[in-house]
Amino acid sequence: MLLLVLNLVVSAVLTGLIWFVQIVHYPLFLKIPATAFKDFQMQHMHTTTQVVSVPMLVELLLSIGLLTATYPGKSTFTHYCVFVCIVIIWLVTFFISVPIHNQLVLLGYNESLIKQLVTTNWLRTFAWTLRTLLLLYILTRYLEFYK
């Protein structure tokens, strides 16, 4: 049960963070003056990495633990769906989001790239939200099973 609760807590925190990034932070990139954008982007990448790298790694490890854990009433399909969400998040992060951020460092302010960043980030926002909802569902079923 502890593994399940830890998964839910970390996922919920990262879900809240990604919604902030999606609705507030990334759209504000369009308001940064072009002359300051490269410095802003480098600082953004550095500080964001410091904030999210450890929680994302912890989330990945917890997700693997949950996938491999055995307990009565476990829905293997739902657990696989939770893990697929992590895979989607990591693939989008490292094969879409990070390359766009790297291009923004090289090119500076680029409205098209910023809009692409906002649009493609919906994939991560959806995956994290779905993961949190699925974990909440799993926890609810677990608690019902042990009534």
XYZ file of C-alpha atoms in Angstrom:
147
model
C 0.000 0.000 0.000
C 2.880 2.389 0.768
C 4.214 1.924 -2.766
C 0.808 2.796 -4.175
C 0.422 5.905 -1.996
C 3.948 7.110 -2.852
C 3.195 6.659 -6.562
C 0.019 8.682 -6.189
C 1.674 11.494 -4.207
C 4.607 11.918 -6.612
C 2.326 11.683 -9.637
C -0.115 14.234 -8.193
C 2.702 16.702 -7.474
C 4.112 16.348 -10.995
C 0.613 16.590 -12.469
C 0.078 19.884 -10.666
C 3.445 21.103 -11.900
C 2.783 20.141 -15.527
C -0.582 21.921 -15.485
C 1.161 25.074 -14.222
C 3.767 24.730 -16.976
C 1.078 24.127 -19.610
C -1.312 26.917 -18.651
C 1.029 29.584 -17.251
C 4.739 29.020 -17.794
C 5.114 27.928 -21.430
C 2.609 30.482 -22.789
C 4.595 33.220 -21.019
C 7.590 32.324 -23.206
C 5.837 34.345 -25.919
C 6.117 37.470 -23.722
C 9.899 37.274 -23.168
C 11.734 39.958 -25.188
C 13.744 38.454 -28.038
C 16.901 40.164 -26.771
C 16.672 38.356 -23.422
C 15.277 35.058 -24.641
C 18.463 32.972 -24.995
C 19.579 33.798 -21.454
C 16.072 33.168 -20.163
C 15.890 29.826 -21.973
C 19.250 28.633 -20.645
C 18.256 29.621 -17.101
C 14.864 27.962 -17.550
C 16.456 24.688 -18.663
C 18.993 24.704 -15.830
C 16.539 25.446 -13.031
C 13.788 23.206 -14.398
C 16.214 20.289 -14.565
C 17.104 20.887 -10.920
C 13.434 20.906 -9.912
C 12.035 17.989 -11.938
C 14.863 15.506 -12.539
C 14.803 13.823 -9.120
C 10.983 13.625 -8.810
C 10.710 12.229 -12.351
C 13.363 9.604 -11.640
C 11.688 8.692 -8.338
C 8.360 8.449 -10.163
C 9.869 6.116 -12.765
C 11.366 3.841 -10.100
C 8.146 3.827 -8.070
C 6.188 3.014 -11.213
C 8.444 0.044 -11.980
C 8.023 -1.105 -8.387
C 4.246 -0.845 -8.620
C 4.176 -2.692 -11.931
C 6.174 -5.598 -10.510
C 4.451 -5.688 -7.104
C 1.972 -8.438 -6.388
C -1.005 -8.125 -4.093
C -4.558 -9.482 -4.005
C -7.007 -7.680 -6.260
C -4.317 -6.158 -8.490
C -5.559 -5.203 -11.954
C -2.615 -5.929 -14.228
C -4.174 -4.028 -17.138
C -4.632 -0.840 -15.093
C -1.075 -1.090 -13.769
C 0.248 -1.456 -17.316
C -1.731 1.638 -18.321
C -0.137 3.556 -15.435
C 3.298 2.453 -16.637
C 2.519 3.316 -20.270
C 1.761 6.863 -19.074
C 5.309 7.077 -17.666
C 6.764 5.791 -20.927
C 4.806 8.418 -22.889
C 5.931 11.177 -20.502
C 9.600 10.210 -20.809
C 9.479 9.747 -24.594
C 7.778 13.104 -25.154
C 10.144 14.801 -22.702
C 13.372 13.530 -24.233
C 12.414 13.204 -27.897
C 10.142 16.239 -28.322
C 10.334 18.773 -25.464
C 14.083 18.721 -24.786
C 14.981 19.049 -28.504
C 12.619 22.035 -28.816
C 14.203 23.644 -25.753
C 17.655 23.033 -27.248
C 16.570 24.670 -30.507
C 15.295 27.673 -28.554
C 18.714 28.030 -26.909
C 20.401 27.957 -30.314
C 17.931 30.099 -32.247
C 16.618 32.371 -29.532
C 13.051 33.624 -29.565
C 11.019 31.692 -32.125
C 7.242 31.991 -31.919
C 6.649 28.867 -33.985
C 8.867 26.719 -31.740
C 7.282 28.119 -28.585
C 3.799 27.324 -29.902
C 5.017 23.845 -30.847
C 6.318 23.428 -27.286
C 2.938 24.411 -25.845
C 1.029 22.148 -28.234
C 3.195 19.058 -27.769
C 3.267 19.536 -23.997
C -0.427 18.611 -23.945
C 0.731 15.009 -24.453
C 2.629 15.084 -21.157
C -0.151 16.998 -19.419
C -2.700 14.399 -20.490
C -0.428 11.447 -19.616
C 0.355 12.770 -16.119
C -3.295 13.578 -15.467
C -4.403 10.137 -16.631
C -1.670 8.489 -14.544
C -2.822 10.307 -11.402
C -6.471 9.430 -12.034
C -5.598 5.778 -12.658
C -3.534 5.644 -9.465
C -6.436 7.139 -7.546
C -8.691 4.462 -9.046
C -6.210 1.704 -8.106
C -5.972 3.011 -4.541
C -9.766 3.154 -4.260
C -10.073 -0.445 -5.482
C -7.298 -1.537 -3.132
C -9.056 0.033 -0.155
C -12.385 -1.524 -1.165
C -10.724 -4.933 -1.466
C -9.426 -4.701 2.103
C -12.655 -3.452 3.736
